[in-house]
PDB file of C-alpha atoms in Angstrom:
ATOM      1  CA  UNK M   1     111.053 107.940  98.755  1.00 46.00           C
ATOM      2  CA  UNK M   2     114.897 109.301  98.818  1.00 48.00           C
ATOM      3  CA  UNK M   3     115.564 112.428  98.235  1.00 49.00           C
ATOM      4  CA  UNK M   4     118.378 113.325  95.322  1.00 52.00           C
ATOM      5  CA  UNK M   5     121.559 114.783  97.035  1.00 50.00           C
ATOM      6  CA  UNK M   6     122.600 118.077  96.474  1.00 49.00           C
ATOM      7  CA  UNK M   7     125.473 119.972  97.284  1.00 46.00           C
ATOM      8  CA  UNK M   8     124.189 122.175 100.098  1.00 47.00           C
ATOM      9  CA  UNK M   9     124.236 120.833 103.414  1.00 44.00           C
ATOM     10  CA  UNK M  10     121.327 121.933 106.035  1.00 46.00           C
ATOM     11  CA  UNK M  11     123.193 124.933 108.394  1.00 45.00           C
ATOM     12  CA  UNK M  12     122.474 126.623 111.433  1.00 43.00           C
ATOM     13  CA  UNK M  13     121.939 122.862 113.581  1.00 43.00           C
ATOM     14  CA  UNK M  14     123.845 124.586 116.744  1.00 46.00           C
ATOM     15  CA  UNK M  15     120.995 127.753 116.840  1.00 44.00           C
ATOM     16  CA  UNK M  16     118.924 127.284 120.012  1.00 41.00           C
ATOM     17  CA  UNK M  17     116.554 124.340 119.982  1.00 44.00           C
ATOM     18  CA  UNK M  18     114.238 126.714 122.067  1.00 46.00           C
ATOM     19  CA  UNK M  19     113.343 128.724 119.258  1.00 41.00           C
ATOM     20  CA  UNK M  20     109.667 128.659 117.733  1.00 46.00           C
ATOM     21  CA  UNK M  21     108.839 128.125 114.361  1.00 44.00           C
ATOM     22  CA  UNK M  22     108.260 131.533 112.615  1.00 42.00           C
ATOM     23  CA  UNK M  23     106.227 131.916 109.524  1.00 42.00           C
ATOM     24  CA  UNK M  24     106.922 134.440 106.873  1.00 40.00           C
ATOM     25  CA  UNK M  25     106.157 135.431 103.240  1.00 38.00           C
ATOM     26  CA  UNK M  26     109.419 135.986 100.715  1.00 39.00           C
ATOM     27  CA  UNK M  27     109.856 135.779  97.104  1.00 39.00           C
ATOM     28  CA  UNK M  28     111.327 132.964  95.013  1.00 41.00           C
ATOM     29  CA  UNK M  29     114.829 133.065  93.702  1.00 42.00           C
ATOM     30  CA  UNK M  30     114.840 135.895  91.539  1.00 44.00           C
ATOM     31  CA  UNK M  31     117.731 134.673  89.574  1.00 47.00           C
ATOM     32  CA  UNK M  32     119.281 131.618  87.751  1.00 65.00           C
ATOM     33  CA  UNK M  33     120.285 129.865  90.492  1.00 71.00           C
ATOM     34  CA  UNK M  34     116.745 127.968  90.178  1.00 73.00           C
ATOM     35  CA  UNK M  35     117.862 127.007  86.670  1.00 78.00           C
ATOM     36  CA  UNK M  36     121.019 125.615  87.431  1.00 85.00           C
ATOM     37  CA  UNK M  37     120.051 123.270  90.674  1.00 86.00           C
ATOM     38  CA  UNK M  38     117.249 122.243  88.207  1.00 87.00           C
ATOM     39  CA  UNK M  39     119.850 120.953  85.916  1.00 89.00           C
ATOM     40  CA  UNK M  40     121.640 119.750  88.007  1.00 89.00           C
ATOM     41  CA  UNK M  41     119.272 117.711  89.749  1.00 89.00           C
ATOM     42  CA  UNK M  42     117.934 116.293  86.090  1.00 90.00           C
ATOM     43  CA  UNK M  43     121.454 115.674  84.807  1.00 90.00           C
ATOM     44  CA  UNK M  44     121.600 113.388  88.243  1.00 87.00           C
ATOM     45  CA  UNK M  45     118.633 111.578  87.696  1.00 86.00           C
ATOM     46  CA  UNK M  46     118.892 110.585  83.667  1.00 85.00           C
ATOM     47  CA  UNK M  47     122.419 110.973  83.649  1.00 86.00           C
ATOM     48  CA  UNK M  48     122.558 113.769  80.584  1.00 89.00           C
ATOM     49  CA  UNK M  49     122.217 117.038  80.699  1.00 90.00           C
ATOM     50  CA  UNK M  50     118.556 118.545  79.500  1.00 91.00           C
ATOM     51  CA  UNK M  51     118.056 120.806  76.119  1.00 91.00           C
ATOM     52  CA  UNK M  52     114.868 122.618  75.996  1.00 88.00           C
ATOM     53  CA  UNK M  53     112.522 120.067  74.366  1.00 90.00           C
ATOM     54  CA  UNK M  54     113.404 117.087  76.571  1.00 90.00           C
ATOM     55  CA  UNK M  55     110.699 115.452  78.464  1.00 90.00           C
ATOM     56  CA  UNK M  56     111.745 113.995  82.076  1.00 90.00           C
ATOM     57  CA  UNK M  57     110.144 110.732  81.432  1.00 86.00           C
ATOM     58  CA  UNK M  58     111.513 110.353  77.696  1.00 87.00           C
ATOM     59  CA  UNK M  59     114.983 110.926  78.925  1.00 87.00           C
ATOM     60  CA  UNK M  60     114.202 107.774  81.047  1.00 85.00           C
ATOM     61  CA  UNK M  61     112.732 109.412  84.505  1.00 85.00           C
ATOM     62  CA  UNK M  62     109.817 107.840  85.968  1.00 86.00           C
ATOM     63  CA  UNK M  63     107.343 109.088  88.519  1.00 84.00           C
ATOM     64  CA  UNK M  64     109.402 108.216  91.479  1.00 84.00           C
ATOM     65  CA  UNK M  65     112.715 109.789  90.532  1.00 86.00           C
ATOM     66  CA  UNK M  66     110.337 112.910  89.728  1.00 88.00           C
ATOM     67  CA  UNK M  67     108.854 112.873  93.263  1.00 88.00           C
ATOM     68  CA  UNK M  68     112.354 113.020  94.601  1.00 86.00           C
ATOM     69  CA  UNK M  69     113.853 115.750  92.152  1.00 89.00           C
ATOM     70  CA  UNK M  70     110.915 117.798  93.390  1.00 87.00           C
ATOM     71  CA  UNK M  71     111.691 117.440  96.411  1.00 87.00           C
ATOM     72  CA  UNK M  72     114.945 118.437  96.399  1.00 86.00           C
ATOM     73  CA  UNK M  73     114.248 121.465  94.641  1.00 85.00           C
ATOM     74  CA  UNK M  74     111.633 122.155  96.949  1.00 84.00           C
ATOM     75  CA  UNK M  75     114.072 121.827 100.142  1.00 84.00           C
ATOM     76  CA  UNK M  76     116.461 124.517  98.235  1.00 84.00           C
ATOM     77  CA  UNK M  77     113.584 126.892  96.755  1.00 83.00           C
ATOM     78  CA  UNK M  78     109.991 127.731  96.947  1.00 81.00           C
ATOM     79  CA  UNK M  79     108.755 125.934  93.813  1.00 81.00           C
ATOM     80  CA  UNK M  80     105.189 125.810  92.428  1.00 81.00           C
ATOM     81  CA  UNK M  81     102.055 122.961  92.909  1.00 79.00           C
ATOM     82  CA  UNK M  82     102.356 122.385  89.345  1.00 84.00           C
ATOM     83  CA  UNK M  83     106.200 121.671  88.903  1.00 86.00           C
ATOM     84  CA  UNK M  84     105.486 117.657  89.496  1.00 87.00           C
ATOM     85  CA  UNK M  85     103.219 117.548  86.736  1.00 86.00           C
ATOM     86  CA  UNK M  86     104.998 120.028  84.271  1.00 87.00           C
ATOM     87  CA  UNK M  87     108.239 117.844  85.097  1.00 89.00           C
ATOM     88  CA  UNK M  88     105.860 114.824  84.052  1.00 87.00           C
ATOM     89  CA  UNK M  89     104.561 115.676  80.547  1.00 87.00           C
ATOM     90  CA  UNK M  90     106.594 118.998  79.751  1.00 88.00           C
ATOM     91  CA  UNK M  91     109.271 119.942  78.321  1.00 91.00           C
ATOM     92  CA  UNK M  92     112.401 121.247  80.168  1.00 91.00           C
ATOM     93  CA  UNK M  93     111.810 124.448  78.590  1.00 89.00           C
ATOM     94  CA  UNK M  94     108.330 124.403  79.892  1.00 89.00           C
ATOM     95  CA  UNK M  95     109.874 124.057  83.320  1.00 88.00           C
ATOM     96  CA  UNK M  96     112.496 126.819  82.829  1.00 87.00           C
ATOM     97  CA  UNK M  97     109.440 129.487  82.195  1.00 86.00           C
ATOM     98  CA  UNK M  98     107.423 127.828  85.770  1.00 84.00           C
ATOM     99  CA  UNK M  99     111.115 128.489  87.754  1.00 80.00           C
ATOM    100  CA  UNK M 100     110.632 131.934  86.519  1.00 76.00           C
ATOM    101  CA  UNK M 101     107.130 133.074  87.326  1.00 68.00           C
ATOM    102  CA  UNK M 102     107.584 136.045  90.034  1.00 44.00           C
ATOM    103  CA  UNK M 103     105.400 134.669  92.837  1.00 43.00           C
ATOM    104  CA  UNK M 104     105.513 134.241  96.790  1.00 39.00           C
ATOM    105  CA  UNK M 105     104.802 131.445  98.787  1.00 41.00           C
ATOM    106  CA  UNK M 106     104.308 130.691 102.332  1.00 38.00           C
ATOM    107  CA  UNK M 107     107.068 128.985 103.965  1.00 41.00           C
ATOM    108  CA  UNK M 108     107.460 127.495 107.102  1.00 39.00           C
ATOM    109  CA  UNK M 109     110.829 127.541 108.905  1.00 42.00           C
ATOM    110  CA  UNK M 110     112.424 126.185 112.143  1.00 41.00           C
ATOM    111  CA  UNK M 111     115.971 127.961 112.930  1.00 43.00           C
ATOM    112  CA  UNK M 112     116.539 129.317 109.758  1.00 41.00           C
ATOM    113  CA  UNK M 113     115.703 125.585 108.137  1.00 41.00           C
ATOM    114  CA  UNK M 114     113.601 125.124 105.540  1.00 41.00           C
ATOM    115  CA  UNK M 115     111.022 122.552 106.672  1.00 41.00           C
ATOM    116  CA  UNK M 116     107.822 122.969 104.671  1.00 42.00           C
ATOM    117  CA  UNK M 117     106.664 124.763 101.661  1.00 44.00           C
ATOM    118  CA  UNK M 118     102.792 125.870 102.050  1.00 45.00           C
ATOM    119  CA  UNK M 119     101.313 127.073  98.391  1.00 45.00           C
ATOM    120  CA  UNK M 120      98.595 128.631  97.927  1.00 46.00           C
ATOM    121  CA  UNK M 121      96.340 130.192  95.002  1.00 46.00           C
ATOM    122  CA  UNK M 122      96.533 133.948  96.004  1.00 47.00           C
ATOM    123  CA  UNK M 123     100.100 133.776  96.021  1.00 44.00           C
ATOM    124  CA  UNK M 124     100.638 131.870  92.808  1.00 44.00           C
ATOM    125  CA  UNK M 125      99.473 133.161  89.483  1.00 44.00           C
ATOM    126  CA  UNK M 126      98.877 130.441  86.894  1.00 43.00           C
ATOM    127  CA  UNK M 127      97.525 130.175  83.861  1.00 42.00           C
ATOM    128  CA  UNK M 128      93.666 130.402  83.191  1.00 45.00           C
ATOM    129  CA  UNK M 129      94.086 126.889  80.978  1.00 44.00           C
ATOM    130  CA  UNK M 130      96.586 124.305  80.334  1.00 44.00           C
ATOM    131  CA  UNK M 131      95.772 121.294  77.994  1.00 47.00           C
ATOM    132  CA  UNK M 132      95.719 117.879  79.417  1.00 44.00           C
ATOM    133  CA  UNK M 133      98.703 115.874  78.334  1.00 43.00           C
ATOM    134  CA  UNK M 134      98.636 112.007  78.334  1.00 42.00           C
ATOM    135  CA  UNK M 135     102.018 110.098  78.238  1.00 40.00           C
ATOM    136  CA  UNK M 136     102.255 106.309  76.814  1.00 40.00           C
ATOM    137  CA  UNK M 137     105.118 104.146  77.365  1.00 42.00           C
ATOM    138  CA  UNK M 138     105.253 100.488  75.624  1.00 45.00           C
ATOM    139  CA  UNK M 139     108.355  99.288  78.070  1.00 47.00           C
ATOM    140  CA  UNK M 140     110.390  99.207  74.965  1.00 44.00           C
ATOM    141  CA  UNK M 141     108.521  97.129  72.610  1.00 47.00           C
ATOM    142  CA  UNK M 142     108.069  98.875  69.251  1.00 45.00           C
ATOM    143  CA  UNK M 143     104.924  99.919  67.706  1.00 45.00           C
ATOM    144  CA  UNK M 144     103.542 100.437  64.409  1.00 48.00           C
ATOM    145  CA  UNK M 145     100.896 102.951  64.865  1.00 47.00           C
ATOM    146  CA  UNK M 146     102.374 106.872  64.328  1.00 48.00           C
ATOM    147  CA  UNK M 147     100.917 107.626  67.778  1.00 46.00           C
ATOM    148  CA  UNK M 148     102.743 110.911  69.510  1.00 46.00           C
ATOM    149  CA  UNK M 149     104.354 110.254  72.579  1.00 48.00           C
ATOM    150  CA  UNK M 150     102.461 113.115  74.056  1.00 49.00           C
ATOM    151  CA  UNK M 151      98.735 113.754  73.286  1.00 49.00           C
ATOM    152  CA  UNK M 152      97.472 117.321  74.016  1.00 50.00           C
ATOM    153  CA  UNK M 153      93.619 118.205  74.529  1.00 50.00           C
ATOM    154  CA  UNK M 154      92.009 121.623  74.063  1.00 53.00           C
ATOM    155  CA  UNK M 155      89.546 120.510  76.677  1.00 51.00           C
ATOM    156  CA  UNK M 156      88.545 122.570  79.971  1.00 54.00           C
ATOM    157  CA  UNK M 157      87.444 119.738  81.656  1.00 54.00           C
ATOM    158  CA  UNK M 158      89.258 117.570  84.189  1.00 64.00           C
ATOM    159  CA  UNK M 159      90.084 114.175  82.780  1.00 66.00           C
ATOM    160  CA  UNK M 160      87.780 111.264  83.920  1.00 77.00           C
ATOM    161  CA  UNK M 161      88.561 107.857  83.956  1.00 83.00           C
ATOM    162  CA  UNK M 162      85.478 105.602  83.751  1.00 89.00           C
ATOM    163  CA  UNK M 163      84.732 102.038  83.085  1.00 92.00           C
ATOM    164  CA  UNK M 164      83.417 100.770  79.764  1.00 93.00           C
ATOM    165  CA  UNK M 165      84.007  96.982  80.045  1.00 95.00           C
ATOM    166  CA  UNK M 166      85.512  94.189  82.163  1.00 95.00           C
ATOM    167  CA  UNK M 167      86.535  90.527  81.818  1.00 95.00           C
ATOM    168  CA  UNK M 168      86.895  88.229  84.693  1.00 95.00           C
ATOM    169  CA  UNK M 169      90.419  86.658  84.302  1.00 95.00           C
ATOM    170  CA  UNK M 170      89.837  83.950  87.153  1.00 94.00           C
ATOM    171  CA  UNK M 171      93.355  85.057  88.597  1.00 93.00           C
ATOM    172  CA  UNK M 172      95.624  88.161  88.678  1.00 93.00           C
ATOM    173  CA  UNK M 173      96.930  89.788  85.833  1.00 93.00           C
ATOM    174  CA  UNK M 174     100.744  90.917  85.489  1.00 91.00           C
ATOM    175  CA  UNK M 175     101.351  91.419  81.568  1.00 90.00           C
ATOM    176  CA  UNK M 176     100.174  94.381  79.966  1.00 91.00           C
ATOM    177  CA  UNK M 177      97.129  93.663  77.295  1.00 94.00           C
ATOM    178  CA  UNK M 178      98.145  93.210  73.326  1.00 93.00           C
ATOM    179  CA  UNK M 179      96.380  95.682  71.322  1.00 91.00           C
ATOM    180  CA  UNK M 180      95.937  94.311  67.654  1.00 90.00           C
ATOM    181  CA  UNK M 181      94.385  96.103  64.791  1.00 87.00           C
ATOM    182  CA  UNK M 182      93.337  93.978  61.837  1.00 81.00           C
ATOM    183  CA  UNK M 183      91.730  94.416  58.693  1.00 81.00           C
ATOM    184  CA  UNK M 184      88.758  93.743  60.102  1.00 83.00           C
ATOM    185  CA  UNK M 185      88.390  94.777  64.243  1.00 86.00           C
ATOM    186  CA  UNK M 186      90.642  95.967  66.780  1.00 91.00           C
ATOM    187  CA  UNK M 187      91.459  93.378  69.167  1.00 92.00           C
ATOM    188  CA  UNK M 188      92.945  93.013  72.651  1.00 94.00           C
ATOM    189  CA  UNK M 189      94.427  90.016  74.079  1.00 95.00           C
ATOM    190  CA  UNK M 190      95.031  89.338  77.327  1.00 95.00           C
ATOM    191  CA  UNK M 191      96.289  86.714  79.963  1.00 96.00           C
ATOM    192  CA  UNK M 192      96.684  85.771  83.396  1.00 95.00           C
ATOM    193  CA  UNK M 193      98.141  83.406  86.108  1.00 95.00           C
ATOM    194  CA  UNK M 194      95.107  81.491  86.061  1.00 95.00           C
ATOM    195  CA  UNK M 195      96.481  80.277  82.269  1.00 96.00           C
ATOM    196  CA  UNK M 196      93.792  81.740  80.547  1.00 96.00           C
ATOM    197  CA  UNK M 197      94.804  83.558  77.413  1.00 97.00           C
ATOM    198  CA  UNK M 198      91.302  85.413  76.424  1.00 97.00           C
ATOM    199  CA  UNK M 199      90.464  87.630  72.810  1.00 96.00           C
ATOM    200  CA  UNK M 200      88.211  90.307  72.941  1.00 96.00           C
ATOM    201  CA  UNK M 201      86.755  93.379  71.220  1.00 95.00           C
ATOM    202  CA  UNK M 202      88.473  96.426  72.241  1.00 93.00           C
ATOM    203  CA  UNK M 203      85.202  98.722  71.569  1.00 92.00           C
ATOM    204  CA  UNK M 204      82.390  96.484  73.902  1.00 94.00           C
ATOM    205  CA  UNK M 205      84.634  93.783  75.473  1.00 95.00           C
ATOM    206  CA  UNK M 206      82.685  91.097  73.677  1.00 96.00           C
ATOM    207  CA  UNK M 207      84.943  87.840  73.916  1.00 97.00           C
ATOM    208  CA  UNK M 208      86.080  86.507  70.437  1.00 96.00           C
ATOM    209  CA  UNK M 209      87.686  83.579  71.668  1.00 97.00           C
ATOM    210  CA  UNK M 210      89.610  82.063  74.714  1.00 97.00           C
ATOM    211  CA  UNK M 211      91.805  79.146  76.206  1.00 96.00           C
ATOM    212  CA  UNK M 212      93.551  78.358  79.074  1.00 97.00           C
ATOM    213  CA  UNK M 213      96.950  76.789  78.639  1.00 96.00           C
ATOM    214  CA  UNK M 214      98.420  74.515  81.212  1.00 95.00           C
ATOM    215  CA  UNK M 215      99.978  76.721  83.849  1.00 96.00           C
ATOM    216  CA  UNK M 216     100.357  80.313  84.608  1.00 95.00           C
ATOM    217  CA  UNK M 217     101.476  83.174  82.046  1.00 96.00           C
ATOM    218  CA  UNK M 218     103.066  86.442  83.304  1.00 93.00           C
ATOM    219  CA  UNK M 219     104.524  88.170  80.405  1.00 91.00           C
ATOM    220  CA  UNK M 220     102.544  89.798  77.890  1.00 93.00           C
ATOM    221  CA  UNK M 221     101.938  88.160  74.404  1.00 94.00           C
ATOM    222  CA  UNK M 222     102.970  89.177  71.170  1.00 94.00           C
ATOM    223  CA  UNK M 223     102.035  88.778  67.515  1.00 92.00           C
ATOM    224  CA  UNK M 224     103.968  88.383  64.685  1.00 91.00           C
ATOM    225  CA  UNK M 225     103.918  91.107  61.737  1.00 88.00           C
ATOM    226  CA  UNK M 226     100.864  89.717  59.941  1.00 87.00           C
ATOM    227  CA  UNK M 227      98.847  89.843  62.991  1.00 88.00           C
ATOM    228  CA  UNK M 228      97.615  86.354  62.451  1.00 91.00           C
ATOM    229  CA  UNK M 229     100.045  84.569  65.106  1.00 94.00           C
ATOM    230  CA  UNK M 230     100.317  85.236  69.202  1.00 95.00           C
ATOM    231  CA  UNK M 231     103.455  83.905  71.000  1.00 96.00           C
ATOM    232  CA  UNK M 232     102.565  82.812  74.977  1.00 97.00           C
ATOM    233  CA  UNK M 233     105.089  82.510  77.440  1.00 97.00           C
ATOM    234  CA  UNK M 234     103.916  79.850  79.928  1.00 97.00           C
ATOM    235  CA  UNK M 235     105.181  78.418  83.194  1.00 96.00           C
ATOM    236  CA  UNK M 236     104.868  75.090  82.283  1.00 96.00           C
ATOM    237  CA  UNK M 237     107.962  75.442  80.088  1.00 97.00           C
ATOM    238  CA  UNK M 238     106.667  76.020  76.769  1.00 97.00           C
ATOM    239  CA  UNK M 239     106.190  78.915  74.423  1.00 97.00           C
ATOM    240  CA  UNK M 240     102.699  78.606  72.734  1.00 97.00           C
ATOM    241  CA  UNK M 241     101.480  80.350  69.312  1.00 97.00           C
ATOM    242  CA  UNK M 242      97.943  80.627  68.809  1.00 97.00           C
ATOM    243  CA  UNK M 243      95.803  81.475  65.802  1.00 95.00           C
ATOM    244  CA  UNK M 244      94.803  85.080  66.450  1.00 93.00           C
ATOM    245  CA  UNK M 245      91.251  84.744  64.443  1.00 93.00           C
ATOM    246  CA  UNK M 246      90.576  81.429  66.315  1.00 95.00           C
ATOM    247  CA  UNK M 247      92.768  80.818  69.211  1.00 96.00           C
ATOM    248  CA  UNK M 248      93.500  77.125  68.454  1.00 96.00           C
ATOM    249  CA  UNK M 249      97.048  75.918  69.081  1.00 96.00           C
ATOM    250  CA  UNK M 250      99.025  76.226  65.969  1.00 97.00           C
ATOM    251  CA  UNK M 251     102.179  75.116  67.685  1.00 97.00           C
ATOM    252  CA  UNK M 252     103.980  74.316  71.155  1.00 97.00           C
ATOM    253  CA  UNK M 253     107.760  74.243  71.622  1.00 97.00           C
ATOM    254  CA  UNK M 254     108.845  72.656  74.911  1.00 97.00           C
ATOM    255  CA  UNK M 255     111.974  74.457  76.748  1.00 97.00           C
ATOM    256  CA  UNK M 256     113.887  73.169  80.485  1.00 96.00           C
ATOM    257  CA  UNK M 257     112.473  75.964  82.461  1.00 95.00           C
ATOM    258  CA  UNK M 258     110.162  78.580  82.717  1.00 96.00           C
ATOM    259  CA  UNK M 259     108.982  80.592  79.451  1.00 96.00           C
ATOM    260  CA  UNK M 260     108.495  84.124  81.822  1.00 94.00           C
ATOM    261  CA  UNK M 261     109.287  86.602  78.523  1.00 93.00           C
ATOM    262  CA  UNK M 262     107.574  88.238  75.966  1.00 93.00           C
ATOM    263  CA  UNK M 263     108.686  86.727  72.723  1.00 94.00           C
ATOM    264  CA  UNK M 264     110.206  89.174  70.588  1.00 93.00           C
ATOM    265  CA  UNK M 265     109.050  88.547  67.102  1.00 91.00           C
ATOM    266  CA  UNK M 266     110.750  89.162  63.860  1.00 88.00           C
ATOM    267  CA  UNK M 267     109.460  88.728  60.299  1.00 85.00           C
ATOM    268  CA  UNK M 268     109.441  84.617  60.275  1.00 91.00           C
ATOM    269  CA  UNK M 269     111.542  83.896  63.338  1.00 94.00           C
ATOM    270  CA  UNK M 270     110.602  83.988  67.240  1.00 95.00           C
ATOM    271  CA  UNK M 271     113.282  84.802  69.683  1.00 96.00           C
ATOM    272  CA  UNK M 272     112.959  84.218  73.577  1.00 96.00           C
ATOM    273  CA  UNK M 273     114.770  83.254  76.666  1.00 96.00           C
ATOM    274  CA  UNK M 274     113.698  80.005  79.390  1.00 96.00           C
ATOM    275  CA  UNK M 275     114.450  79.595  83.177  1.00 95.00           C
ATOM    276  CA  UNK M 276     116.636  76.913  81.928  1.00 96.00           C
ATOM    277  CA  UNK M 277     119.416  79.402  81.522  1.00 95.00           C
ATOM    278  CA  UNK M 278     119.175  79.391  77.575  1.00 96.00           C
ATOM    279  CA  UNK M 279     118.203  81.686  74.385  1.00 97.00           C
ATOM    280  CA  UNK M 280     116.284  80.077  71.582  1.00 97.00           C
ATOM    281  CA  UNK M 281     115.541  80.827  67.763  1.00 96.00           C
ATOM    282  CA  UNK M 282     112.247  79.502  66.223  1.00 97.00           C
ATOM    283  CA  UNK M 283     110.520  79.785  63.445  1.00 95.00           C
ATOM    284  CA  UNK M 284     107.347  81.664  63.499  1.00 94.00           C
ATOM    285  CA  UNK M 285     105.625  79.000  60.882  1.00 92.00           C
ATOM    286  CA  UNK M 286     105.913  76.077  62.462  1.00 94.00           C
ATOM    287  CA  UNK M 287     107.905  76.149  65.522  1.00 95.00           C
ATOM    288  CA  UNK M 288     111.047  74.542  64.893  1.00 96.00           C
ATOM    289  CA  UNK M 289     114.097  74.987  66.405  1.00 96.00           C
ATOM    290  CA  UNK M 290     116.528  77.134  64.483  1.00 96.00           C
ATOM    291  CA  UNK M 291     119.159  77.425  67.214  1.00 96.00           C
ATOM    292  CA  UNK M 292     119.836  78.058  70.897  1.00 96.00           C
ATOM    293  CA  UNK M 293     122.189  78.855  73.317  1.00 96.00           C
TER     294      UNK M 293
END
């Protein structure tokens, strides 16, 4: 990981290289200078400056560029063991208050350098309880469920992550699963390099159907608005639709390359790009070509 530049430069190189490391106890910046770095280093990273209710990752962070911001602020400033995940799920605002919290840390120093920050829970008052926040990102493809972007618990407990179900996909799996709620069941589809394309219940993992299509599928599927159709990218060239109740082949439109997207669907037509270099318009209801280029 790379650390975000800044505009201080790291002094006092020409002290003697014979002096020990000395450890001491001082308070954190006790003005707004905090504030401002921390703006600075956001406006850096997303490339706009942050108002109180932006979220890091909304803005379009991600977990590594938050690693780095962190540590840049940390090689500047004594900064809390919570800032990573605050800067993850809360709000700049949020992140304002943690800057200010009156608290002492540890610090370990080598000629006057700032080397390593050493927290620890006597000298850092938090909170009793903080809810858990979970984040979901869809890598751009819209959704029609009113879910919040951030989901806050009331509960106590530490979040646990357990399994409920598995399928064996016969080879590894690179596209994110479709979630599908019909009338009837909620659904998840899923594929894999392997070909198979395979249906199952999202509450038990009973399978509902399955197929395997000629050659390997990396992008993840989509349905059409109904929810009766799925669109397959495959490696063999072709982009496949598939009866969502059954799985059966509905119909198969042949391309000069690779089919490596996800299909974006809308209302009746089917838009998607090949290896062979060119853009194509289908028709959701039977396949045929509307145009390409």
């Amino acid at each position: 990981l790379l650390s975000l530049p800044t505009k201080d430069q790291e002094s006092n190189k020409d002290q003697s290289a014979n002096c020990k490391p000395v450890k001491r106890t001082q308070p954190s910046d006790p003005d707004n200078s905090g504030n401002n770095l921390l703006s600075s280093l956001w406006t850096s990273v997303v490339g706009s400056a942050p108002s109180h209710n932006d979220n890091f990752v909304s803005c379009g962070g991600d977990s590594f560029s938050a690693v780095a911001l962190v540590n840049s602020l940390s090689s500047k400033m004594a900064v809390p063991s919570i800032m990573l995940e605050t800067l993850l799920t809360g709000t700049y605002q949020e992140l304002m208050t943690l800057m200010r919290r009156k608290h002492s840390v540890e610090i370990v120093t080598e000629t006057a350098v700032v080397k390593r920050l050493k927290l620890t829970a006597e000298n850092i008052k938090t909170e009793e309880h903080q809810p858990h926040s979970v984040m979901k990102r869809l890598k751009g493809r819209p959704t029609p469920w009113p879910w919040p972007r951030i989901v806050h618990s009331d509960k106590k407990s530490r979040v646990v992550m357990s399994t409920i179900w598995t399928m064996d996909m016969l080879k590894c799996i690179d596209s994110s699963p479709l979630y599908l709620h019909t009338a009837s069941q909620e659904l998840v589809v899923a594929c894999s390099h392997s070909g198979k394309v395979a249906c199952m219940q999202l509450s038990s993992g009973s399978l509902v159907w399955s197929t395997v299509l000629p050659d390997r599928v990396e992008a993840s599927p989509t349905a059409d608005p109904a929810g009766e159709l799925l669109m397959v990218g495959c490696y063999d060239h072709n982009l496949y639709c598939l009866a969502v109740d059954t799985g059966q082949q509905v119909w198969v439109f042949p391309t000069g390359g690779m089919v490596k997207c996800s299909p974006l669907v809308m209302g009746e037509m089917v838009v998607f790009g090949s290896y062979d270099h060119r853009v194509y318009r289908v028709s959701t209801g039977d396949g045929e070509q509307v145009w390409s280029t």
